[in-house]
JSON list of C-alpha atoms in Angstrom, two decimals:
[
{"chain": "I", "resi": 76, "resn": "MET", "atom": "CA", "xyz": [246.16, 220.00, 92.73]},
{"chain": "I", "resi": 77, "resn": "SER", "atom": "CA", "xyz": [245.08, 219.27, 89.09]},
{"chain": "I", "resi": 78, "resn": "VAL", "atom": "CA", "xyz": [248.14, 221.59, 87.62]},
{"chain": "I", "resi": 79, "resn": "ALA", "atom": "CA", "xyz": [250.45, 219.66, 90.24]},
{"chain": "I", "resi": 80, "resn": "TYR", "atom": "CA", "xyz": [249.07, 216.41, 88.82]},
{"chain": "I", "resi": 81, "resn": "ASN", "atom": "CA", "xyz": [249.52, 217.20, 85.35]},
{"chain": "I", "resi": 82, "resn": "MET", "atom": "CA", "xyz": [253.04, 218.99, 85.66]},
{"chain": "I", "resi": 83, "resn": "ILE", "atom": "CA", "xyz": [255.19, 216.46, 88.10]},
{"chain": "I", "resi": 84, "resn": "ASP", "atom": "CA", "xyz": [255.87, 213.26, 86.96]},
{"chain": "I", "resi": 85, "resn": "ASP", "atom": "CA", "xyz": [256.13, 211.58, 90.33]},
{"chain": "I", "resi": 86, "resn": "ALA", "atom": "CA", "xyz": [254.11, 208.43, 91.06]},
{"chain": "I", "resi": 87, "resn": "ASN", "atom": "CA", "xyz": [254.08, 209.11, 94.81]},
{"chain": "I", "resi": 88, "resn": "LEU", "atom": "CA", "xyz": [253.05, 212.67, 94.72]},
{"chain": "I", "resi": 89, "resn": "ARG", "atom": "CA", "xyz": [250.22, 211.83, 92.16]},
{"chain": "I", "resi": 90, "resn": "ALA", "atom": "CA", "xyz": [248.96, 209.20, 94.31]},
{"chain": "I", "resi": 91, "resn": "LEU", "atom": "CA", "xyz": [248.77, 211.56, 97.46]},
{"chain": "I", "resi": 92, "resn": "ILE", "atom": "CA", "xyz": [246.88, 213.98, 95.22]},
{"chain": "I", "resi": 93, "resn": "GLN", "atom": "CA", "xyz": [244.55, 211.42, 93.82]},
{"chain": "I", "resi": 94, "resn": "GLN", "atom": "CA", "xyz": [244.06, 210.35, 97.71]},
{"chain": "I", "resi": 95, "resn": "ASP", "atom": "CA", "xyz": [243.49, 213.80, 99.07]},
{"chain": "I", "resi": 96, "resn": "LEU", "atom": "CA", "xyz": [240.91, 214.84, 96.25]},
{"chain": "I", "resi": 97, "resn": "THR", "atom": "CA", "xyz": [239.17, 211.64, 96.18]},
{"chain": "I", "resi": 98, "resn": "ARG", "atom": "CA", "xyz": [238.69, 212.40, 100.11]},
{"chain": "I", "resi": 99, "resn": "ILE", "atom": "CA", "xyz": [237.45, 215.83, 99.49]},
{"chain": "I", "resi": 100, "resn": "LEU", "atom": "CA", "xyz": [234.87, 214.94, 96.75]},
{"chain": "I", "resi": 101, "resn": "ASN", "atom": "CA", "xyz": [233.53, 211.98, 98.28]},
{"chain": "I", "resi": 102, "resn": "TYR", "atom": "CA", "xyz": [233.05, 214.27, 101.40]},
{"chain": "I", "resi": 103, "resn": "LEU", "atom": "CA", "xyz": [231.01, 216.85, 99.27]},
{"chain": "I", "resi": 104, "resn": "LEU", "atom": "CA", "xyz": [229.02, 214.40, 97.48]},
{"chain": "I", "resi": 105, "resn": "ALA", "atom": "CA", "xyz": [228.03, 212.70, 100.73]},
{"chain": "I", "resi": 106, "resn": "HIS", "atom": "CA", "xyz": [227.17, 216.23, 102.11]},
{"chain": "I", "resi": 107, "resn": "ASN", "atom": "CA", "xyz": [225.36, 217.56, 99.26]},
{"chain": "I", "resi": 108, "resn": "TRP", "atom": "CA", "xyz": [227.83, 219.98, 98.20]},
{"chain": "I", "resi": 109, "resn": "ASN", "atom": "CA", "xyz": [228.11, 221.46, 101.99]},
{"chain": "I", "resi": 110, "resn": "VAL", "atom": "CA", "xyz": [231.00, 221.78, 104.35]},
{"chain": "I", "resi": 111, "resn": "VAL", "atom": "CA", "xyz": [229.72, 220.71, 107.60]},
{"chain": "I", "resi": 112, "resn": "MET", "atom": "CA", "xyz": [231.35, 221.45, 111.00]},
{"chain": "I", "resi": 113, "resn": "PRO", "atom": "CA", "xyz": [231.50, 219.04, 113.41]},
{"chain": "I", "resi": 114, "resn": "ALA", "atom": "CA", "xyz": [228.55, 220.73, 115.31]},
{"chain": "I", "resi": 115, "resn": "GLY", "atom": "CA", "xyz": [226.25, 220.55, 112.37]},
{"chain": "I", "resi": 116, "resn": "ARG", "atom": "CA", "xyz": [226.76, 224.07, 111.13]},
{"chain": "I", "resi": 117, "resn": "ILE", "atom": "CA", "xyz": [227.41, 224.52, 107.47]},
{"chain": "I", "resi": 118, "resn": "SER", "atom": "CA", "xyz": [230.34, 226.83, 106.91]},
{"chain": "I", "resi": 119, "resn": "THR", "atom": "CA", "xyz": [230.67, 226.62, 103.15]},
{"chain": "I", "resi": 120, "resn": "THR", "atom": "CA", "xyz": [228.36, 225.46, 100.29]},
{"chain": "I", "resi": 121, "resn": "PHE", "atom": "CA", "xyz": [228.64, 224.76, 96.78]},
{"chain": "I", "resi": 122, "resn": "THR", "atom": "CA", "xyz": [224.97, 223.78, 96.49]},
{"chain": "I", "resi": 123, "resn": "PHE", "atom": "CA", "xyz": [224.12, 226.79, 94.12]},
{"chain": "I", "resi": 124, "resn": "ARG", "atom": "CA", "xyz": [227.53, 226.85, 92.23]},
{"chain": "I", "resi": 125, "resn": "PRO", "atom": "CA", "xyz": [227.29, 224.49, 89.10]},
{"chain": "I", "resi": 126, "resn": "ASP", "atom": "CA", "xyz": [230.61, 225.90, 87.92]},
{"chain": "I", "resi": 127, "resn": "GLN", "atom": "CA", "xyz": [232.43, 224.99, 91.35]},
{"chain": "I", "resi": 128, "resn": "GLN", "atom": "CA", "xyz": [230.84, 221.50, 91.33]},
{"chain": "I", "resi": 129, "resn": "LEU", "atom": "CA", "xyz": [231.88, 220.97, 87.78]},
{"chain": "I", "resi": 130, "resn": "SER", "atom": "CA", "xyz": [235.29, 222.18, 88.19]},
{"chain": "I", "resi": 131, "resn": "LEU", "atom": "CA", "xyz": [235.87, 220.20, 91.34]},
{"chain": "I", "resi": 132, "resn": "LEU", "atom": "CA", "xyz": [234.33, 217.03, 89.51]},
{"chain": "I", "resi": 133, "resn": "GLN", "atom": "CA", "xyz": [236.59, 217.65, 86.68]},
{"chain": "I", "resi": 134, "resn": "ALA", "atom": "CA", "xyz": [239.73, 217.78, 88.56]},
{"chain": "I", "resi": 135, "resn": "GLY", "atom": "CA", "xyz": [238.43, 214.51, 90.34]},
{"chain": "I", "resi": 136, "resn": "GLY", "atom": "CA", "xyz": [237.96, 213.08, 87.24]},
{"chain": "I", "resi": 137, "resn": "ARG", "atom": "CA", "xyz": [241.43, 213.86, 86.01]},
{"chain": "I", "resi": 138, "resn": "VAL", "atom": "CA", "xyz": [243.32, 212.34, 88.99]},
{"chain": "I", "resi": 139, "resn": "ASN", "atom": "CA", "xyz": [240.70, 209.62, 89.65]},
{"chain": "I", "resi": 140, "resn": "PRO", "atom": "CA", "xyz": [238.77, 208.84, 86.25]},
{"chain": "I", "resi": 141, "resn": "GLN", "atom": "CA", "xyz": [237.59, 205.63, 87.58]},
{"chain": "I", "resi": 142, "resn": "ARG", "atom": "CA", "xyz": [235.61, 207.23, 90.51]},
{"chain": "I", "resi": 143, "resn": "PHE", "atom": "CA", "xyz": [234.72, 210.52, 89.10]},
{"chain": "I", "resi": 144, "resn": "ALA", "atom": "CA", "xyz": [234.73, 210.45, 85.22]},
{"chain": "I", "resi": 145, "resn": "PHE", "atom": "CA", "xyz": [231.33, 209.17, 85.00]},
{"chain": "I", "resi": 146, "resn": "THR", "atom": "CA", "xyz": [229.97, 211.46, 87.53]},
{"chain": "I", "resi": 147, "resn": "TYR", "atom": "CA", "xyz": [231.40, 214.47, 85.92]},
{"chain": "I", "resi": 148, "resn": "ALA", "atom": "CA", "xyz": [229.78, 213.65, 82.70]},
{"chain": "I", "resi": 149, "resn": "ILE", "atom": "CA", "xyz": [226.51, 213.19, 84.30]},
{"chain": "I", "resi": 150, "resn": "TYR", "atom": "CA", "xyz": [226.77, 216.58, 86.10]},
{"chain": "I", "resi": 151, "resn": "ARG", "atom": "CA", "xyz": [228.15, 218.17, 82.95]},
{"chain": "I", "resi": 152, "resn": "PHE", "atom": "CA", "xyz": [224.96, 217.23, 80.99]},
{"chain": "I", "resi": 153, "resn": "VAL", "atom": "CA", "xyz": [222.68, 218.53, 83.43]},
{"chain": "I", "resi": 154, "resn": "TYR", "atom": "CA", "xyz": [224.35, 221.62, 84.79]},
{"chain": "I", "resi": 155, "resn": "ALA", "atom": "CA", "xyz": [226.71, 222.95, 82.11]},
{"chain": "I", "resi": 156, "resn": "PRO", "atom": "CA", "xyz": [224.45, 225.28, 80.65]},
{"chain": "I", "resi": 157, "resn": "PHE", "atom": "CA", "xyz": [224.11, 227.05, 83.92]},
{"chain": "I", "resi": 158, "resn": "VAL", "atom": "CA", "xyz": [227.72, 227.82, 84.46]},
{"chain": "I", "resi": 159, "resn": "PRO", "atom": "CA", "xyz": [227.41, 231.60, 83.02]},
{"chain": "I", "resi": 160, "resn": "VAL", "atom": "CA", "xyz": [224.70, 232.28, 85.67]},
{"chain": "I", "resi": 161, "resn": "PRO", "atom": "CA", "xyz": [226.77, 232.72, 88.58]},
{"chain": "I", "resi": 162, "resn": "ILE", "atom": "CA", "xyz": [229.23, 234.49, 87.10]},
{"chain": "I", "resi": 163, "resn": "PHE", "atom": "CA", "xyz": [226.79, 236.83, 85.38]},
{"chain": "I", "resi": 164, "resn": "SER", "atom": "CA", "xyz": [225.31, 237.40, 88.95]},
{"chain": "I", "resi": 165, "resn": "ASP", "atom": "CA", "xyz": [229.07, 238.02, 90.23]},
{"chain": "I", "resi": 166, "resn": "ASN", "atom": "CA", "xyz": [229.70, 240.40, 87.41]},
{"chain": "I", "resi": 167, "resn": "LEU", "atom": "CA", "xyz": [227.02, 242.90, 88.56]},
{"chain": "I", "resi": 168, "resn": "ASP", "atom": "CA", "xyz": [229.45, 244.20, 91.31]},
{"chain": "I", "resi": 169, "resn": "ASP", "atom": "CA", "xyz": [232.91, 244.62, 90.55]},
{"chain": "I", "resi": 170, "resn": "HIS", "atom": "CA", "xyz": [234.10, 246.12, 94.20]},
{"chain": "I", "resi": 171, "resn": "ASN", "atom": "CA", "xyz": [232.44, 244.27, 97.07]},
{"chain": "I", "resi": 172, "resn": "HIS", "atom": "CA", "xyz": [233.34, 240.68, 97.67]},
{"chain": "I", "resi": 173, "resn": "TYR", "atom": "CA", "xyz": [236.23, 240.95, 95.01]},
{"chain": "I", "resi": 174, "resn": "PHE", "atom": "CA", "xyz": [237.45, 237.60, 96.18]},
{"chain": "I", "resi": 175, "resn": "LYS", "atom": "CA", "xyz": [234.63, 236.07, 93.94]},
{"chain": "I", "resi": 176, "resn": "PHE", "atom": "CA", "xyz": [236.23, 236.89, 90.78]},
{"chain": "I", "resi": 177, "resn": "ASN", "atom": "CA", "xyz": [239.69, 235.10, 91.80]},
{"chain": "I", "resi": 178, "resn": "LEU", "atom": "CA", "xyz": [237.42, 231.97, 92.68]},
{"chain": "I", "resi": 179, "resn": "ASN", "atom": "CA", "xyz": [235.48, 232.23, 89.40]},
{"chain": "I", "resi": 180, "resn": "TYR", "atom": "CA", "xyz": [238.87, 232.66, 87.47]},
{"chain": "I", "resi": 181, "resn": "ILE", "atom": "CA", "xyz": [240.29, 229.67, 89.23]},
{"chain": "I", "resi": 182, "resn": "ASN", "atom": "CA", "xyz": [237.10, 227.42, 88.66]},
{"chain": "I", "resi": 183, "resn": "LEU", "atom": "CA", "xyz": [237.08, 228.38, 85.15]},
{"chain": "I", "resi": 184, "resn": "TYR", "atom": "CA", "xyz": [240.68, 227.90, 84.57]},
{"chain": "I", "resi": 185, "resn": "ASP", "atom": "CA", "xyz": [240.28, 224.11, 85.28]},
{"chain": "I", "resi": 186, "resn": "LEU", "atom": "CA", "xyz": [237.10, 223.68, 83.41]},
{"chain": "I", "resi": 187, "resn": "ILE", "atom": "CA", "xyz": [238.27, 224.83, 80.33]},
{"chain": "I", "resi": 188, "resn": "ARG", "atom": "CA", "xyz": [241.76, 223.58, 80.44]},
{"chain": "I", "resi": 189, "resn": "LEU", "atom": "CA", "xyz": [240.84, 220.15, 81.25]},
{"chain": "I", "resi": 190, "resn": "GLU", "atom": "CA", "xyz": [237.89, 219.93, 78.68]},
{"chain": "I", "resi": 191, "resn": "GLU", "atom": "CA", "xyz": [238.49, 217.82, 75.66]},
{"chain": "I", "resi": 192, "resn": "GLU", "atom": "CA", "xyz": [238.99, 220.38, 72.57]},
{"chain": "I", "resi": 193, "resn": "ASN", "atom": "CA", "xyz": [236.15, 218.84, 70.63]},
{"chain": "I", "resi": 194, "resn": "SER", "atom": "CA", "xyz": [233.46, 218.94, 73.53]},
{"chain": "I", "resi": 195, "resn": "PRO", "atom": "CA", "xyz": [230.53, 221.10, 72.88]},
{"chain": "I", "resi": 196, "resn": "TYR", "atom": "CA", "xyz": [230.80, 222.16, 76.71]},
{"chain": "I", "resi": 197, "resn": "LYS", "atom": "CA", "xyz": [234.25, 223.80, 76.34]},
{"chain": "I", "resi": 198, "resn": "ALA", "atom": "CA", "xyz": [232.14, 226.64, 74.34]},
{"chain": "I", "resi": 199, "resn": "VAL", "atom": "CA", "xyz": [229.94, 227.22, 76.96]},
{"chain": "I", "resi": 200, "resn": "TYR", "atom": "CA", "xyz": [232.55, 227.14, 79.64]},
{"chain": "I", "resi": 201, "resn": "ARG", "atom": "CA", "xyz": [234.69, 230.01, 77.59]},
{"chain": "I", "resi": 202, "resn": "ASN", "atom": "CA", "xyz": [231.36, 231.93, 76.95]},
{"chain": "I", "resi": 203, "resn": "ALA", "atom": "CA", "xyz": [231.45, 232.00, 80.85]},
{"chain": "I", "resi": 204, "resn": "TYR", "atom": "CA", "xyz": [234.91, 233.06, 81.02]},
{"chain": "I", "resi": 205, "resn": "ASP", "atom": "CA", "xyz": [234.50, 235.74, 78.36]},
{"chain": "I", "resi": 206, "resn": "LEU", "atom": "CA", "xyz": [231.72, 237.45, 80.79]},
{"chain": "I", "resi": 207, "resn": "LEU", "atom": "CA", "xyz": [234.22, 237.43, 83.52]},
{"chain": "I", "resi": 208, "resn": "ARG", "atom": "CA", "xyz": [237.22, 238.53, 81.67]},
{"chain": "I", "resi": 209, "resn": "GLN", "atom": "CA", "xyz": [235.16, 241.57, 80.07]},
{"chain": "I", "resi": 210, "resn": "ARG", "atom": "CA", "xyz": [234.07, 242.68, 83.66]},
{"chain": "I", "resi": 211, "resn": "THR", "atom": "CA", "xyz": [237.98, 242.66, 84.99]},
{"chain": "I", "resi": 212, "resn": "ARG", "atom": "CA", "xyz": [240.48, 243.11, 82.14]},
{"chain": "I", "resi": 213, "resn": "GLU", "atom": "CA", "xyz": [240.99, 246.47, 82.87]},
{"chain": "I", "resi": 214, "resn": "HIS", "atom": "CA", "xyz": [241.60, 246.12, 86.95]},
{"chain": "I", "resi": 215, "resn": "GLY", "atom": "CA", "xyz": [245.33, 245.95, 86.58]},
{"chain": "I", "resi": 216, "resn": "ASN", "atom": "CA", "xyz": [245.66, 242.26, 87.81]},
{"chain": "I", "resi": 217, "resn": "ALA", "atom": "CA", "xyz": [248.64, 240.07, 87.02]},
{"chain": "I", "resi": 218, "resn": "HIS", "atom": "CA", "xyz": [247.04, 236.93, 88.51]},
{"chain": "I", "resi": 219, "resn": "PHE", "atom": "CA", "xyz": [244.26, 237.08, 86.17]},
{"chain": "I", "resi": 220, "resn": "ASN", "atom": "CA", "xyz": [246.19, 238.01, 83.40]},
{"chain": "I", "resi": 221, "resn": "MET", "atom": "CA", "xyz": [248.20, 235.09, 83.70]},
{"chain": "I", "resi": 222, "resn": "ILE", "atom": "CA", "xyz": [245.04, 232.70, 83.70]},
{"chain": "I", "resi": 223, "resn": "ASP", "atom": "CA", "xyz": [244.07, 234.51, 80.64]},
{"chain": "I", "resi": 224, "resn": "ARG", "atom": "CA", "xyz": [247.52, 234.13, 79.02]},
{"chain": "I", "resi": 225, "resn": "ALA", "atom": "CA", "xyz": [247.42, 230.26, 80.21]},
{"chain": "I", "resi": 226, "resn": "LEU", "atom": "CA", "xyz": [243.73, 229.82, 78.43]},
{"chain": "I", "resi": 227, "resn": "LYS", "atom": "CA", "xyz": [244.69, 232.01, 75.18]},
{"chain": "I", "resi": 228, "resn": "ALA", "atom": "CA", "xyz": [247.34, 232.78, 72.97]},
{"chain": "I", "resi": 229, "resn": "ALA", "atom": "CA", "xyz": [249.97, 235.45, 73.77]},
{"chain": "I", "resi": 230, "resn": "ASP", "atom": "CA", "xyz": [248.82, 239.12, 73.72]},
{"chain": "I", "resi": 231, "resn": "SER", "atom": "CA", "xyz": [251.67, 241.87, 73.76]},
{"chain": "I", "resi": 232, "resn": "ILE", "atom": "CA", "xyz": [249.41, 244.45, 75.56]},
{"chain": "I", "resi": 233, "resn": "ARG", "atom": "CA", "xyz": [248.22, 242.01, 78.16]},
{"chain": "I", "resi": 234, "resn": "ASP", "atom": "CA", "xyz": [251.64, 240.45, 78.64]},
{"chain": "I", "resi": 235, "resn": "GLY", "atom": "CA", "xyz": [253.44, 243.77, 78.80]},
{"chain": "I", "resi": 236, "resn": "GLU", "atom": "CA", "xyz": [251.06, 244.69, 81.36]},
{"chain": "I", "resi": 237, "resn": "THR", "atom": "CA", "xyz": [251.57, 241.72, 83.38]},
{"chain": "I", "resi": 238, "resn": "VAL", "atom": "CA", "xyz": [255.29, 242.51, 83.61]},
{"chain": "I", "resi": 239, "resn": "THR", "atom": "CA", "xyz": [254.62, 246.06, 84.42]},
{"chain": "I", "resi": 240, "resn": "LEU", "atom": "CA", "xyz": [252.26, 245.08, 87.24]},
{"chain": "I", "resi": 241, "resn": "LEU", "atom": "CA", "xyz": [254.60, 242.57, 88.66]},
{"chain": "I", "resi": 242, "resn": "ASN", "atom": "CA", "xyz": [257.33, 245.16, 88.58]},
{"chain": "I", "resi": 243, "resn": "LEU", "atom": "CA", "xyz": [255.08, 247.75, 90.53]},
{"chain": "I", "resi": 244, "resn": "TRP", "atom": "CA", "xyz": [254.32, 244.99, 93.10]},
{"chain": "I", "resi": 245, "resn": "LEU", "atom": "CA", "xyz": [257.97, 245.07, 93.98]},
{"chain": "I", "resi": 246, "resn": "SER", "atom": "CA", "xyz": [258.02, 248.55, 95.16]},
{"chain": "I", "resi": 247, "resn": "ARG", "atom": "CA", "xyz": [255.16, 247.84, 97.60]},
{"chain": "I", "resi": 248, "resn": "SER", "atom": "CA", "xyz": [255.49, 247.81, 101.24]},
{"chain": "I", "resi": 249, "resn": "ARG", "atom": "CA", "xyz": [255.92, 244.24, 102.62]},
{"chain": "I", "resi": 250, "resn": "ARG", "atom": "CA", "xyz": [253.98, 244.92, 105.85]},
{"chain": "I", "resi": 251, "resn": "ASP", "atom": "CA", "xyz": [250.38, 245.89, 106.08]},
{"chain": "I", "resi": 252, "resn": "TYR", "atom": "CA", "xyz": [250.81, 249.56, 106.85]},
{"chain": "I", "resi": 253, "resn": "TRP", "atom": "CA", "xyz": [247.53, 251.75, 106.86]},
{"chain": "I", "resi": 254, "resn": "VAL", "atom": "CA", "xyz": [246.92, 253.20, 103.48]},
{"chain": "I", "resi": 255, "resn": "ASP", "atom": "CA", "xyz": [244.53, 256.10, 103.03]},
{"chain": "I", "resi": 256, "resn": "LEU", "atom": "CA", "xyz": [244.15, 257.50, 99.51]},
{"chain": "I", "resi": 257, "resn": "ARG", "atom": "CA", "xyz": [240.94, 259.36, 100.07]},
{"chain": "I", "resi": 258, "resn": "GLY", "atom": "CA", "xyz": [241.39, 262.78, 98.20]},
{"chain": "I", "resi": 259, "resn": "LYS", "atom": "CA", "xyz": [244.24, 261.50, 96.15]},
{"chain": "I", "resi": 260, "resn": "TYR", "atom": "CA", "xyz": [242.01, 259.64, 93.67]},
{"chain": "I", "resi": 261, "resn": "PRO", "atom": "CA", "xyz": [238.48, 260.50, 92.34]},
{"chain": "I", "resi": 262, "resn": "ALA", "atom": "CA", "xyz": [235.96, 258.65, 94.52]},
{"chain": "I", "resi": 263, "resn": "CYS", "atom": "CA", "xyz": [233.07, 256.83, 93.24]},
{"chain": "I", "resi": 264, "resn": "GLY", "atom": "CA", "xyz": [231.80, 255.60, 96.69]},
{"chain": "I", "resi": 265, "resn": "THR", "atom": "CA", "xyz": [232.66, 255.79, 100.33]},
{"chain": "I", "resi": 266, "resn": "ASP", "atom": "CA", "xyz": [235.74, 253.59, 100.06]},
{"chain": "I", "resi": 267, "resn": "ARG", "atom": "CA", "xyz": [235.93, 253.14, 96.19]},
{"chain": "I", "resi": 268, "resn": "ALA", "atom": "CA", "xyz": [237.99, 255.07, 93.53]},
{"chain": "I", "resi": 269, "resn": "CYS", "atom": "CA", "xyz": [236.70, 255.69, 90.17]},
{"chain": "I", "resi": 270, "resn": "ASN", "atom": "CA", "xyz": [239.24, 253.82, 88.67]},
{"chain": "I", "resi": 271, "resn": "PRO", "atom": "CA", "xyz": [241.77, 251.08, 89.61]},
{"chain": "I", "resi": 272, "resn": "ILE", "atom": "CA", "xyz": [244.50, 252.16, 91.84]},
{"chain": "I", "resi": 273, "resn": "PRO", "atom": "CA", "xyz": [248.00, 251.56, 90.97]},
{"chain": "I", "resi": 274, "resn": "VAL", "atom": "CA", "xyz": [249.41, 248.27, 92.00]},
{"chain": "I", "resi": 275, "resn": "ASN", "atom": "CA", "xyz": [252.22, 249.96, 94.08]},
{"chain": "I", "resi": 276, "resn": "GLU", "atom": "CA", "xyz": [249.76, 252.27, 95.99]},
{"chain": "I", "resi": 277, "resn": "ARG", "atom": "CA", "xyz": [247.12, 249.61, 96.75]},
{"chain": "I", "resi": 278, "resn": "VAL", "atom": "CA", "xyz": [246.21, 248.69, 100.14]},
{"chain": "I", "resi": 279, "resn": "ASN", "atom": "CA", "xyz": [248.32, 245.88, 101.62]},
{"chain": "I", "resi": 280, "resn": "THR", "atom": "CA", "xyz": [246.90, 242.44, 102.20]},
{"chain": "I", "resi": 281, "resn": "ASP", "atom": "CA", "xyz": [247.32, 238.78, 102.19]},
{"chain": "I", "resi": 282, "resn": "PHE", "atom": "CA", "xyz": [246.57, 238.04, 98.35]},
{"chain": "I", "resi": 283, "resn": "LEU", "atom": "CA", "xyz": [246.76, 241.36, 96.45]},
{"chain": "I", "resi": 284, "resn": "TRP", "atom": "CA", "xyz": [244.92, 239.84, 93.45]},
{"chain": "I", "resi": 285, "resn": "GLN", "atom": "CA", "xyz": [241.85, 238.96, 95.35]},
{"chain": "I", "resi": 286, "resn": "ARG", "atom": "CA", "xyz": [241.15, 242.20, 96.58]},
{"chain": "I", "resi": 287, "resn": "SER", "atom": "CA", "xyz": [239.43, 245.39, 95.07]},
{"chain": "I", "resi": 288, "resn": "PRO", "atom": "CA", "xyz": [241.79, 247.35, 92.92]},
{"chain": "I", "resi": 289, "resn": "PHE", "atom": "CA", "xyz": [239.38, 250.20, 93.77]},
{"chain": "I", "resi": 290, "resn": "LEU", "atom": "CA", "xyz": [239.58, 250.20, 97.72]},
{"chain": "I", "resi": 291, "resn": "LEU", "atom": "CA", "xyz": [240.70, 253.73, 98.71]},
{"chain": "I", "resi": 292, "resn": "PHE", "atom": "CA", "xyz": [242.01, 252.81, 102.56]},
{"chain": "I", "resi": 293, "resn": "GLY", "atom": "CA", "xyz": [242.53, 249.91, 104.77]},
{"chain": "I", "resi": 294, "resn": "GLY", "atom": "CA", "xyz": [245.38, 247.96, 106.43]},
{"chain": "I", "resi": 295, "resn": "GLY", "atom": "CA", "xyz": [246.59, 247.62, 109.98]},
{"chain": "I", "resi": 296, "resn": "ALA", "atom": "CA", "xyz": [249.29, 248.57, 111.99]},
{"chain": "I", "resi": 297, "resn": "GLY", "atom": "CA", "xyz": [252.24, 247.31, 110.16]},
{"chain": "I", "resi": 298, "resn": "LEU", "atom": "CA", "xyz": [252.77, 244.29, 112.14]},
{"chain": "I", "resi": 299, "resn": "THR", "atom": "CA", "xyz": [251.94, 241.68, 109.68]},
{"chain": "I", "resi": 300, "resn": "GLU", "atom": "CA", "xyz": [254.30, 240.73, 106.89]},
{"chain": "I", "resi": 301, "resn": "THR", "atom": "CA", "xyz": [252.96, 239.74, 103.43]},
{"chain": "I", "resi": 302, "resn": "ALA", "atom": "CA", "xyz": [253.87, 236.18, 102.52]},
{"chain": "I", "resi": 303, "resn": "ALA", "atom": "CA", "xyz": [254.28, 237.22, 98.67]},
{"chain": "I", "resi": 304, "resn": "ILE", "atom": "CA", "xyz": [252.29, 234.23, 97.15]},
{"chain": "I", "resi": 305, "resn": "ASP", "atom": "CA", "xyz": [250.64, 237.32, 94.93]},
{"chain": "I", "resi": 306, "resn": "TYR", "atom": "CA", "xyz": [254.07, 237.78, 93.46]},
{"chain": "I", "resi": 307, "resn": "ILE", "atom": "CA", "xyz": [255.40, 234.45, 93.37]},
{"chain": "I", "resi": 308, "resn": "LEU", "atom": "CA", "xyz": [252.08, 232.86, 91.70]},
{"chain": "I", "resi": 309, "resn": "PRO", "atom": "CA", "xyz": [251.94, 234.83, 88.68]},
{"chain": "I", "resi": 310, "resn": "TYR", "atom": "CA", "xyz": [255.57, 235.34, 88.27]},
{"chain": "I", "resi": 311, "resn": "TRP", "atom": "CA", "xyz": [256.49, 231.57, 87.92]},
{"chain": "I", "resi": 312, "resn": "MET", "atom": "CA", "xyz": [253.23, 231.42, 85.43]},
{"chain": "I", "resi": 313, "resn": "ALA", "atom": "CA", "xyz": [254.86, 234.26, 83.46]},
{"chain": "I", "resi": 314, "resn": "ARG", "atom": "CA", "xyz": [258.16, 232.53, 83.46]},
{"chain": "I", "resi": 315, "resn": "TYR", "atom": "CA", "xyz": [256.43, 229.14, 82.30]},
{"chain": "I", "resi": 316, "resn": "HIS", "atom": "CA", "xyz": [254.66, 230.97, 79.96]},
{"chain": "I", "resi": 317, "resn": "GLY", "atom": "CA", "xyz": [257.52, 232.65, 78.21]},
{"chain": "I", "resi": 318, "resn": "LEU", "atom": "CA", "xyz": [257.19, 236.21, 79.29]},
{"chain": "I", "resi": 319, "resn": "THR", "atom": "CA", "xyz": [260.13, 238.32, 79.39]},
{"chain": "I", "resi": 320, "resn": "PRO", "atom": "CA", "xyz": [261.09, 239.67, 82.97]}
]
């Protein structure tokens, strides 16, 4: 929503984004950063994630500054020093629950991108991002690479790898056929390879870049077709940021 708000100069669309994001944040603030189901069960919580709270509030401050800019400033003063803590904790395991890295990239993308250049908090956010990037840089992840490109300058090695990864994606099956690479690549666990598996051979899934590149087996019966969002998103980011196809 915050990216669309910045990039699309359409008053009606901006009003819709402001309305939706305001409702989301009002709800979360009223429920202590919990998503509460109708029967009272908490399905998701942001309570212990200062990085996620700040990212959401910062996006809110961008689209509705009168409602959320001051709230973000207060939260930032109190919680910004703790942003690296959950990132460090997530980095302890780079295989299980791999989607956490996708969430961290997205949250830090907004935190860094929307923070004022002369803000002392931007350095804190960048330090947290550097922890994340150091852990995942060698994972062969086009989505993460494009966020890195958006936050930093051009890098011929990283950007060349991104183009290669996207080309390899095109040779993947479009359906969720079962994949079993045990015996083909050295294993460092029951279901994980010692090194990232090539993109064209990885287990098929809904969004490739939020699944572990070390996964040796998985999939289904070939009945589900991929939506290809995992290609479309980094592809158009690559086009926007000037990478040569």
